[in-house]
Short mmCIF file of C-alpha atoms in Angstrom, two decimals:
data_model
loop_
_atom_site.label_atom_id
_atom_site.label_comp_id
_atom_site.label_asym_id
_atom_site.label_seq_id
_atom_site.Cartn_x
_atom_site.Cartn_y
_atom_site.Cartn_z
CA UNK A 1 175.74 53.59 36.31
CA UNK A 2 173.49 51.34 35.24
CA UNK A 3 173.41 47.66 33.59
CA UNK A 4 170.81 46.76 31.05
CA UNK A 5 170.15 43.04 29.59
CA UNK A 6 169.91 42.57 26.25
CA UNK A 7 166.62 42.76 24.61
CA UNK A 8 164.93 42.16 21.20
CA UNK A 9 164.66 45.54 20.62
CA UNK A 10 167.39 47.83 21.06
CA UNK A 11 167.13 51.21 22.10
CA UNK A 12 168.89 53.98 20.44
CA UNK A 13 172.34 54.06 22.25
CA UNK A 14 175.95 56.03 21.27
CA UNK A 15 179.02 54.75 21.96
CA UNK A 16 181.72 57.14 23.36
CA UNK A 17 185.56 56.25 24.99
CA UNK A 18 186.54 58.15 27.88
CA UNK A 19 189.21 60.57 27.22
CA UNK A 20 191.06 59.32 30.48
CA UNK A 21 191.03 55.94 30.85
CA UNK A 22 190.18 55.27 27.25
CA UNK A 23 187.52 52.68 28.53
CA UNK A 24 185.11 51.64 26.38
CA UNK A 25 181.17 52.79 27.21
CA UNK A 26 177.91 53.13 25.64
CA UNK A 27 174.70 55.88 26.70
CA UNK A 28 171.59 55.40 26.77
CA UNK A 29 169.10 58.07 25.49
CA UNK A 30 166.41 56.45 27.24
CA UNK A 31 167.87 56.08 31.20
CA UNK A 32 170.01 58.93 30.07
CA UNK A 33 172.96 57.37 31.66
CA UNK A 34 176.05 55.42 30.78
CA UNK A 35 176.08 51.60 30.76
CA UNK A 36 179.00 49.46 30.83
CA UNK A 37 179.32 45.79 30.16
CA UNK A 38 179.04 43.32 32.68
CA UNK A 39 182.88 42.45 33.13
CA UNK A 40 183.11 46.34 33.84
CA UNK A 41 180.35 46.48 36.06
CA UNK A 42 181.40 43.44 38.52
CA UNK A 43 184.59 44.86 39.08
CA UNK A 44 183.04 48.52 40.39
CA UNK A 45 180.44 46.72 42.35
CA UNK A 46 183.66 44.65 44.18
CA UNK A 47 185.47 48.31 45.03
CA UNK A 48 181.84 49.94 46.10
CA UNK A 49 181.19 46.93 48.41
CA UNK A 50 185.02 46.83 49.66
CA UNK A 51 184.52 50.96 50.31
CA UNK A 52 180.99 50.58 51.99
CA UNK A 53 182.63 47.83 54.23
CA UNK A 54 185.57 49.95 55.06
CA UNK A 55 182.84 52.88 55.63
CA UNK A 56 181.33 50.61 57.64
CA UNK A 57 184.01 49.61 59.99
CA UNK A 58 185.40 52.95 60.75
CA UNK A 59 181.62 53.87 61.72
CA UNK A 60 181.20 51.07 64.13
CA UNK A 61 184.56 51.35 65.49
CA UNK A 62 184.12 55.60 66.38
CA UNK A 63 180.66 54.34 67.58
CA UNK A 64 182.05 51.75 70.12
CA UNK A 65 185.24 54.64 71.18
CA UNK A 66 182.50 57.35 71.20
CA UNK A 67 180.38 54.64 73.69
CA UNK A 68 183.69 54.05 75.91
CA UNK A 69 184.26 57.67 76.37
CA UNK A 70 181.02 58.54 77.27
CA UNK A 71 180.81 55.43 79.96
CA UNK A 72 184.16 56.23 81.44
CA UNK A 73 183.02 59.95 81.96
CA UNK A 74 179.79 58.26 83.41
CA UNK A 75 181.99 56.59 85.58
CA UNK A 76 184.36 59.28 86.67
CA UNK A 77 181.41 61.44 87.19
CA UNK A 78 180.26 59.17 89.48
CA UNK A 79 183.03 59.24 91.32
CA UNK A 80 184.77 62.39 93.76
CA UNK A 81 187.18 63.19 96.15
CA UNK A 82 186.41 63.21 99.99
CA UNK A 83 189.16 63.90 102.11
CA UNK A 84 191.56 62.67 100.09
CA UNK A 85 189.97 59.28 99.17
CA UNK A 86 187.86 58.13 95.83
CA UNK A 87 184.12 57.80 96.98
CA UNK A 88 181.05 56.96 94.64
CA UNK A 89 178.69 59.69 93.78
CA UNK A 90 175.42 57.63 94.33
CA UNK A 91 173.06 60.57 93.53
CA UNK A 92 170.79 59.95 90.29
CA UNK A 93 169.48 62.78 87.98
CA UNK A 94 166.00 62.66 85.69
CA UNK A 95 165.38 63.01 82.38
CA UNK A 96 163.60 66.02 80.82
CA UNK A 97 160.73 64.57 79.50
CA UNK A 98 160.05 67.71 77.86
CA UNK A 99 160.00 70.97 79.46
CA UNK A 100 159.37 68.70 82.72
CA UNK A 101 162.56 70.56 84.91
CA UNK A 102 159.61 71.99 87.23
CA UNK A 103 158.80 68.24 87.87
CA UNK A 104 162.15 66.97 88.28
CA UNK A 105 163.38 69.84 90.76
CA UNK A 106 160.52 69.25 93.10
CA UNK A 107 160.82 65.59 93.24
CA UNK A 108 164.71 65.87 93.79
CA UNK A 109 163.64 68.12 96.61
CA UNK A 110 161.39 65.74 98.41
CA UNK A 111 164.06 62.84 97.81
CA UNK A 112 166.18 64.88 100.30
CA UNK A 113 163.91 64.78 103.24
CA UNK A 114 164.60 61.88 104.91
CA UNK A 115 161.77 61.02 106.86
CA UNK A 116 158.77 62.01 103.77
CA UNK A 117 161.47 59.77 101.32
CA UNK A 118 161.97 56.37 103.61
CA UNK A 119 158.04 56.27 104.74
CA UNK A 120 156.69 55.61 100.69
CA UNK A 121 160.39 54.03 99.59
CA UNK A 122 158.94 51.32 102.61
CA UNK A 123 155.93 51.10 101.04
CA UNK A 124 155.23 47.40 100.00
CA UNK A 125 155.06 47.54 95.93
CA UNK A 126 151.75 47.51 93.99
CA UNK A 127 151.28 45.53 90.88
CA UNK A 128 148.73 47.77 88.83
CA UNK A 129 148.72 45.34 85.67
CA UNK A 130 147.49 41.67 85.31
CA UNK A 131 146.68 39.14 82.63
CA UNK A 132 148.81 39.65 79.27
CA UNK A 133 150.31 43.17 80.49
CA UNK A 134 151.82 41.38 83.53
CA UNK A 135 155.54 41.65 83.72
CA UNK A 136 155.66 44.20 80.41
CA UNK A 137 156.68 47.40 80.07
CA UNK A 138 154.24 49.33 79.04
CA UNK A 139 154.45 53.00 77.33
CA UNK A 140 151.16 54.64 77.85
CA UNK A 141 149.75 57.75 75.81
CA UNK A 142 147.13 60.19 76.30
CA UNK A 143 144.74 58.58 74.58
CA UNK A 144 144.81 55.41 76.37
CA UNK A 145 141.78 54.66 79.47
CA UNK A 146 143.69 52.69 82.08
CA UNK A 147 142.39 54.24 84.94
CA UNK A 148 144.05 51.84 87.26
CA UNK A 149 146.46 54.35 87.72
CA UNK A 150 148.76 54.54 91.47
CA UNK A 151 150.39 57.87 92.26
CA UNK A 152 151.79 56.69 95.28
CA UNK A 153 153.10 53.63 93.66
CA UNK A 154 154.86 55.69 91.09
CA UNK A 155 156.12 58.14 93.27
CA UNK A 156 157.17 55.37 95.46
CA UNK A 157 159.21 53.89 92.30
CA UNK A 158 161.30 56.99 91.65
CA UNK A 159 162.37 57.79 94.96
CA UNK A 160 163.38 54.07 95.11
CA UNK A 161 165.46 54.84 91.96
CA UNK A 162 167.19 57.54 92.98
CA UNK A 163 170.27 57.26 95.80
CA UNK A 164 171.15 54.20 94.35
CA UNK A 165 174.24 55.01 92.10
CA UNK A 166 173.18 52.30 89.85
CA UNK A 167 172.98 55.03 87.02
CA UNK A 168 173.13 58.05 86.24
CA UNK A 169 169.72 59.60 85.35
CA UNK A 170 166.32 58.03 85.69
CA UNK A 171 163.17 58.66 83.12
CA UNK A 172 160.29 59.38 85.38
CA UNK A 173 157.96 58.71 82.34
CA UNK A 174 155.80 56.25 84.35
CA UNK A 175 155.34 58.84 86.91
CA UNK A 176 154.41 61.32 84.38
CA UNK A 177 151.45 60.09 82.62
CA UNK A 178 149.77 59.79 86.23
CA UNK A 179 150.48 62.92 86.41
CA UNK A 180 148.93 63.66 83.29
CA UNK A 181 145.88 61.04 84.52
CA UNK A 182 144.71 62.69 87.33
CA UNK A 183 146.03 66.25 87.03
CA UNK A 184 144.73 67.91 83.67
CA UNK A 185 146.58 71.46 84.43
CA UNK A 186 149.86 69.37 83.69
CA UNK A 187 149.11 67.74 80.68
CA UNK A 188 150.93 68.80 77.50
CA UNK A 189 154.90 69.77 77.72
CA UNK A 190 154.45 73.62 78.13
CA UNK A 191 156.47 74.92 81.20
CA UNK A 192 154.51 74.92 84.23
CA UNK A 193 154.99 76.40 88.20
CA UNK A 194 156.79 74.21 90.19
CA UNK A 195 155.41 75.73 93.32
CA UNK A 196 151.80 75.16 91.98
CA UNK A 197 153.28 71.19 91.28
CA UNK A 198 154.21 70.60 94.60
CA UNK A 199 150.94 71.63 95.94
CA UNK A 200 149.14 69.28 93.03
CA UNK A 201 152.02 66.41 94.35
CA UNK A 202 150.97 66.72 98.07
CA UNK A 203 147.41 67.01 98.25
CA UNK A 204 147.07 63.88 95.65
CA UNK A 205 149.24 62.22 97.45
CA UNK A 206 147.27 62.93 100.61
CA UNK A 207 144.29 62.03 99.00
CA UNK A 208 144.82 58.29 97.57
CA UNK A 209 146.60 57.83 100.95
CA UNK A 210 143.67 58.33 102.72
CA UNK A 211 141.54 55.70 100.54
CA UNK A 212 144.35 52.84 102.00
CA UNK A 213 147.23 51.32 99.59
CA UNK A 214 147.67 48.36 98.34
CA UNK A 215 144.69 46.66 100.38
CA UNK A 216 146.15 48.10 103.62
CA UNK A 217 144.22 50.87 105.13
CA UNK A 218 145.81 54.64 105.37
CA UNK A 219 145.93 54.27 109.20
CA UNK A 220 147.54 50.61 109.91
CA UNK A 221 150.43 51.91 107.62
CA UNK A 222 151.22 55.71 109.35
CA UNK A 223 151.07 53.72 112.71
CA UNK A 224 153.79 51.67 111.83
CA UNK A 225 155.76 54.46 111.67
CA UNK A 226 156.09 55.14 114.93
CA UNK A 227 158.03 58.68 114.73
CA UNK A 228 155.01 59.86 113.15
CA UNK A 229 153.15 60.13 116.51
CA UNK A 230 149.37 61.49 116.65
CA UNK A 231 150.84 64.82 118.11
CA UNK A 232 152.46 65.44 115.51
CA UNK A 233 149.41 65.28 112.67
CA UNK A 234 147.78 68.16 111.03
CA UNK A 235 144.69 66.88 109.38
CA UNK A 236 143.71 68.85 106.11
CA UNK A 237 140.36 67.61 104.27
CA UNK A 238 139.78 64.64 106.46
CA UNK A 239 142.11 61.77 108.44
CA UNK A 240 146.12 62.41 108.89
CA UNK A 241 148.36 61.19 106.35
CA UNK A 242 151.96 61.15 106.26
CA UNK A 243 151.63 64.16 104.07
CA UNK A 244 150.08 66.24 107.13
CA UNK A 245 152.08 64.59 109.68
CA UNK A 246 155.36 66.22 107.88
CA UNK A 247 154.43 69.68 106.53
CA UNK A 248 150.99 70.24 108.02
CA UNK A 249 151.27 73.24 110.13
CA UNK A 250 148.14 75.70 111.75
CA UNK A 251 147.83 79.16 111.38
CA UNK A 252 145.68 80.97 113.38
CA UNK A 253 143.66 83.92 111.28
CA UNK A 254 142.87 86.62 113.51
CA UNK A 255 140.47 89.34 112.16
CA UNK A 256 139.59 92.81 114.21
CA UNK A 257 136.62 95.03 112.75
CA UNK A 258 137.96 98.72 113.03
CA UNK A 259 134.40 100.03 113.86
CA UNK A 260 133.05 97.99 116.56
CA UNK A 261 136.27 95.87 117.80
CA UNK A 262 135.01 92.83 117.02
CA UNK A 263 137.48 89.90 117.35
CA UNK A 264 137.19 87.33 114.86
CA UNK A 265 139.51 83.51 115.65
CA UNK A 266 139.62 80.86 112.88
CA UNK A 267 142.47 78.10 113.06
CA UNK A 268 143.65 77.50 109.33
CA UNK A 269 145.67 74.04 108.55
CA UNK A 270 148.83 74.74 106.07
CA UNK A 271 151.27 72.60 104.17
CA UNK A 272 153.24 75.77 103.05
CA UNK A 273 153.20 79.02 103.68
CA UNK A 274 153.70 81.54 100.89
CA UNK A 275 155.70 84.80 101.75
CA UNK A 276 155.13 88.36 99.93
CA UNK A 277 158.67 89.99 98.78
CA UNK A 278 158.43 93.18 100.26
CA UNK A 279 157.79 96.16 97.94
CA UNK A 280 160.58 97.96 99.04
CA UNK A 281 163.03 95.31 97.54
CA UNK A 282 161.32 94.83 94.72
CA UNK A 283 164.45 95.56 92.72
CA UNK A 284 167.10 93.16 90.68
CA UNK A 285 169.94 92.63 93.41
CA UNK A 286 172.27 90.08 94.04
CA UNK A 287 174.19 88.60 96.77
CA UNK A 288 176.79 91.01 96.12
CA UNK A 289 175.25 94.05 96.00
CA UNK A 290 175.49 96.20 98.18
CA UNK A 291 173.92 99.40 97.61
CA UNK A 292 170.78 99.75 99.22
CA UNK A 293 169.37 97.42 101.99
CA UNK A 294 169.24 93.70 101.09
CA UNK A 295 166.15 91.70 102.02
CA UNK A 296 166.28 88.74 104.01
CA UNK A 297 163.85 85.88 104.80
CA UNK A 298 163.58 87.20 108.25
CA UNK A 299 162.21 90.35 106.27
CA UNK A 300 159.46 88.36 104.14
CA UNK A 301 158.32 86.80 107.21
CA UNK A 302 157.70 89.41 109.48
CA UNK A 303 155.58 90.98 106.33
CA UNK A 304 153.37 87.61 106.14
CA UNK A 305 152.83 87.59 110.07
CA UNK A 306 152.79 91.87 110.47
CA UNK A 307 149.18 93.24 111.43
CA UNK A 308 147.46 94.30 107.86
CA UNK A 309 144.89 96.77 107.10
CA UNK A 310 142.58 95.36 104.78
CA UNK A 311 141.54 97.38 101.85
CA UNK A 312 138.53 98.27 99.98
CA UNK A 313 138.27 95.08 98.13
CA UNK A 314 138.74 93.02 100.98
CA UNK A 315 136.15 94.17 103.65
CA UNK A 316 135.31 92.09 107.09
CA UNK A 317 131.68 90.83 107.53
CA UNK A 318 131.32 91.94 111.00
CA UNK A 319 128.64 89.41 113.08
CA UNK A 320 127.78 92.44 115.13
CA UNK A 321 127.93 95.44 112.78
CA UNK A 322 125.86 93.06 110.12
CA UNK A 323 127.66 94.61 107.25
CA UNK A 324 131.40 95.00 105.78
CA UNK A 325 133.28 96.94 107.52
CA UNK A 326 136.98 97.65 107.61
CA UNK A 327 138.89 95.59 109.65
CA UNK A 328 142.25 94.04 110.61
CA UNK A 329 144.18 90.76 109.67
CA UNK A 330 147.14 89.05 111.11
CA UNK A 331 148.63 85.81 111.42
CA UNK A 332 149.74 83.49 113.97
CA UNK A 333 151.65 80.24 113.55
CA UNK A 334 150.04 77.80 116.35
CA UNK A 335 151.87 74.33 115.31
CA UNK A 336 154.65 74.21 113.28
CA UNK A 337 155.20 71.52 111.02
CA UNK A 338 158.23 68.62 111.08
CA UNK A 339 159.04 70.22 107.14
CA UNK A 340 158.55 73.75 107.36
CA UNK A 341 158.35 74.78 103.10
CA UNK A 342 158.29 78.28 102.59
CA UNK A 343 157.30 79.88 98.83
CA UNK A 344 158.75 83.25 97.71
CA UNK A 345 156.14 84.96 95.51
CA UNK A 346 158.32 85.24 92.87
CA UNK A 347 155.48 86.02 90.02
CA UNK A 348 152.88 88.39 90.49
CA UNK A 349 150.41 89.75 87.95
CA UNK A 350 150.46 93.01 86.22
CA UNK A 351 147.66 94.73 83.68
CA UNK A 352 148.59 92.04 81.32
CA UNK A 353 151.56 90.18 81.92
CA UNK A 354 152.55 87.99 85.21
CA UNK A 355 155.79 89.22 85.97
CA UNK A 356 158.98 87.79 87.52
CA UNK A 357 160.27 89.56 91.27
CA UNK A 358 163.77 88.81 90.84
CA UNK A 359 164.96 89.97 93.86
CA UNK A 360 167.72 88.43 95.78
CA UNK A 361 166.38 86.92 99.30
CA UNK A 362 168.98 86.12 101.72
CA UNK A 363 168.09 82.64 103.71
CA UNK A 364 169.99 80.90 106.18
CA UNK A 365 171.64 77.28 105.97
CA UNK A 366 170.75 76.35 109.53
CA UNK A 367 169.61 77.95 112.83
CA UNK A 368 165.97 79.23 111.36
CA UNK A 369 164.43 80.42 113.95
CA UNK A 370 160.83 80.66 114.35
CA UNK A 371 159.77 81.19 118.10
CA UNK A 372 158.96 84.81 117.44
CA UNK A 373 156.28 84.32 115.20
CA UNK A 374 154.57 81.45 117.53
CA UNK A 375 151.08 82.16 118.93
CA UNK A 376 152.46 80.67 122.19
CA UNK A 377 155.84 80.63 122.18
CA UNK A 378 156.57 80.27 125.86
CA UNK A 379 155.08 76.47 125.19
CA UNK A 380 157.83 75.30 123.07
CA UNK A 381 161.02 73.75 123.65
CA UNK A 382 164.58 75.74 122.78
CA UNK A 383 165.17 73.35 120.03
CA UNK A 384 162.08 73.01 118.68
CA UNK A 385 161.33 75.89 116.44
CA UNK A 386 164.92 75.54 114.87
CA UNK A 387 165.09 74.34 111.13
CA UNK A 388 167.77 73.22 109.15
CA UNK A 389 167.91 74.06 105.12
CA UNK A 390 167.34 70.72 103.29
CA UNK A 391 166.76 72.06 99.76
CA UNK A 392 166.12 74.22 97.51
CA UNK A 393 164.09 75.15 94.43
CA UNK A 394 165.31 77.83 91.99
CA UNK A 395 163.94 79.33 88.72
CA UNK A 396 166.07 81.05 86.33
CA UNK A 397 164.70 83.04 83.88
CA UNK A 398 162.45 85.90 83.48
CA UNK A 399 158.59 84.35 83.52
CA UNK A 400 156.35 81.66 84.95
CA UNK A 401 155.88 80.41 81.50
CA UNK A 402 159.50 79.98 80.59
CA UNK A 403 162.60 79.43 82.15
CA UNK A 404 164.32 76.55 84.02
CA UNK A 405 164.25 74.87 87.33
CA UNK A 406 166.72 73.28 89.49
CA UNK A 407 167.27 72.27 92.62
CA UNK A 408 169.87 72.19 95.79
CA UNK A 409 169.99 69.70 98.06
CA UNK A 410 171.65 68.17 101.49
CA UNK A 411 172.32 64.69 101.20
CA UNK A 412 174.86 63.04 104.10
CA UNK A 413 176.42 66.20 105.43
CA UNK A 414 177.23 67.35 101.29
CA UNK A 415 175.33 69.34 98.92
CA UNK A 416 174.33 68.95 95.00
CA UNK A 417 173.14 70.57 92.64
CA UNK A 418 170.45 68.87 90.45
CA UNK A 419 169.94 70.40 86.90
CA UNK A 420 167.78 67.36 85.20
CA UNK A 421 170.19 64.55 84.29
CA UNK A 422 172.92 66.29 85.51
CA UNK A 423 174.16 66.15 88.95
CA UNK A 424 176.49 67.81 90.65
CA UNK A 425 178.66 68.28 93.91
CA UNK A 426 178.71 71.98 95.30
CA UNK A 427 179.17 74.31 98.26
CA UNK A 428 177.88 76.15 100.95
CA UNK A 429 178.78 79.16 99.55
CA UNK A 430 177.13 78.47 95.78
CA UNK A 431 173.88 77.55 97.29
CA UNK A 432 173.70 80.70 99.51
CA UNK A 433 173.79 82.71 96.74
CA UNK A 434 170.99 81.29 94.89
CA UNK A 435 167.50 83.36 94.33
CA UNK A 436 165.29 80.81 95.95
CA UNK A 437 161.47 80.39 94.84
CA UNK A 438 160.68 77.50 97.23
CA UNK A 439 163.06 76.61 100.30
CA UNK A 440 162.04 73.48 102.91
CA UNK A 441 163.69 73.35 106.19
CA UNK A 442 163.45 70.33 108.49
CA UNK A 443 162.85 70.96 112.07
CA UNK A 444 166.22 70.67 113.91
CA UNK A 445 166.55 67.39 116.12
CA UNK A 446 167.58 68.07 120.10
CA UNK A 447 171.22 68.59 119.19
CA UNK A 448 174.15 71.19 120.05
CA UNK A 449 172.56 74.98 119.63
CA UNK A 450 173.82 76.76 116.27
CA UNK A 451 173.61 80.60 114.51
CA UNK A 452 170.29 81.65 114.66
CA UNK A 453 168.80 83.78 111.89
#
């Protein structure tokens, strides 16, 4: 409806009585609408306003009910059953930031391994911004040219968030655009490896550790850590870091030339070790299949560490023979690492297409044992090459480039599931049944002997 004044000049109207209420109107030719006096007009205004304020009111009252439910959920989910009495859940899940699970999974991961987690959550806190910034938050975008960027310090700020119970799911967005900074690969929101991530994580980390933090040099802070002894350091591309000191590990590359017998040494460092799936399992199985023989970790292991002929494409340079020749390659593990992380080939590249191996890999919760692949194994301890399952990485879905990732993890004797935001208590038996893409096991402390693999 709608309410003219009065004017000089009167536009050509027609005046018509509505056959219900027998009120009295007039339309307009030129608004082509109805118009009604002002008496008329007041009065629907009142009811309009009265409706839009009753409108109103129901809205904001389902809004604050909707708000209650979802915090009492929050707050029940927070909450679970241990031997018969409430505890809190304290674990934390992260926000997709877009297509950002291969992210979140990793760094879940690494939050589980104790000794990698409390050496950067003691870190002393870095203040990156001065002057007018000081204090803010700050949102940052691509475009911007802040270069005084910290991956440590942001890394350091999201394992400090999570384990604390004080909410449920943490935005890692500060993390992310140093991520996006200093690793180009990652920028955009497209799906990416996780495996290739954690490799980008570590040797970054590594990196800016090495060039000191916060004004204190690399060194002065890994010696205060006194359980990270000099034995125990791998250095990759320069001085130890607590990177190395936890999942730096030496291979030892051994390479025989077939024609003259030529022995070739050379002592590789490692902060993972990727294992083949055999071919011969190369089919879709599950843990409950049981037709056909199912392959086990033990299984991609021995193929990584096996003697290999190398092909064509791959011929020796023999010092004494001067030329390629045909040769032999196998691997030796000569230290093993505190974190032993171990990376399934899952994708693998056809004519065209990188495809997905989605065979089942059976793995063991505790009692890994990896004497037998030692170059000297008669020099270690009985406890020492014995790893424990901290967590694990799974992708579900059919390619590299799509897909989700999630992770399992031990935390105080229990295990969770973490699917983003989402976090969730589960079992022994749930996790052994997952198809694993990246599994780290933590070297088993001088304890009481368990099942060995």
């Amino acid at each position: 409806m709608t309410n003219h004044k009065k004017t000089e000049k009167q536009d050509k109207v027609q005046h018509t009585v509505c056959m219900d209420c027998s009120s009295y109107s007039t339309y307009c030719y030129r608004c082509d609408d109805f118009v009604v006096n002002d008496t008329k007009l007041g009065l629907v205004q009142k009811v309009r306003e009265h409706l839009q304020n009753l409108e109103n009111s129901a809205f904001t009252s389902d809004r604050h009910r909707k708000r209650k439910l979802l915090e009492n959920s929050s707050l029940n989910s927070k909450l679970l059953k241990v031997n018969g009495s409430t505890t809190a859940l304290c674990a934390t899940g992260l926000r997709n930031l877009g297509n950002t699970c291969f992210m979140n999974a990793i760094l879940q991961s690494l939050s589980n391994i104790q000794q990698f987690c409390c050496y950067f959550k003691e870190l002393p806190a870095v203040e990156l911004r001065n002057g007018k910034t000081a204090g803010r938050r700050t949102y940052h975008t691509r475009s911007q040219g802040d270069n005084n960027v910290s991956l440590v310090e942001e890394f350091r700020k999201t394992l400090c968030a999570l384990w604390q119970g004080s909410q449920t799911a943490f935005s890692p967005e500060s993390l992310f655009y140093v991520v996006w900074k200093i690793m180009p690969n990652f920028r955009g929101y497209q799906q990416q490896d996780a495996h290739e991530f954690m490799r980008y994580l570590l040797d970054h980390l590594h990196l800016e550790l090495q060039g000191g933090f916060n004004g204190v040099s690399r060194s002065v802070i890994l010696q205060e850590n006194s359980s990270l002894s000099a034995s125990n350091k791998c250095c990759i591309n320069g001085a130890s870091t607590v990177v190395t000191a936890i999942f730096g590990g030496i291979l030892q590359n051994e390479v025989n030339c077939l024609i003259c017998g030529t022995e070739s040494r050379k002592f590789d460092p490692f902060l993972d070790l990727s294992l083949d799936i055999p071919s011969q399992f190369r089919n879709k199985r599950t843990k409950n299949q049981e037709n056909g023989p199912m392959c086990t970790l033990r299984d991609c292991l021995r193929s990584f560490t096996d003697l290999e002929e190398l092909d064509e494409t791959e011929l020796y340079m023999c010092h004494k023979c001067k030329k390629k020749q045909k040769s032999t390659k196998k691997f030796w593990i000569q230290k093993l690492p505190k974190v032993l992380c171990l990376h399934l080939k899952r994708f693998h590249w056809t004519a065209y297409l990188r495809n997905k191996v989605d065979t089942y890999v059976e793995f063991p919760l505790r009692g890994l044992d990896m004497k037998c692949y030692l170059l000297e194994p008669e020099n270690s301890g009985p406890e020492s090459c014995l790893y424990d399952l901290a967590a694990v990485v799974v992708h579900h879905g059919s390619g590299v480039g799509s897909g989700h990732y999630t992770a399992y993890a031990a935390h105080e004797g229990r295990w969770f599931h973490f699917n983003d935001s989402t976090v969730t208590l589960t079992d022994e038996e749930t996790v052994v049944k997952a198809k694993a893409y990246i599994l780290f096991y933590v070297e088993r402390q001088a304890k009481s002997g368990s099942d060995k693999l």
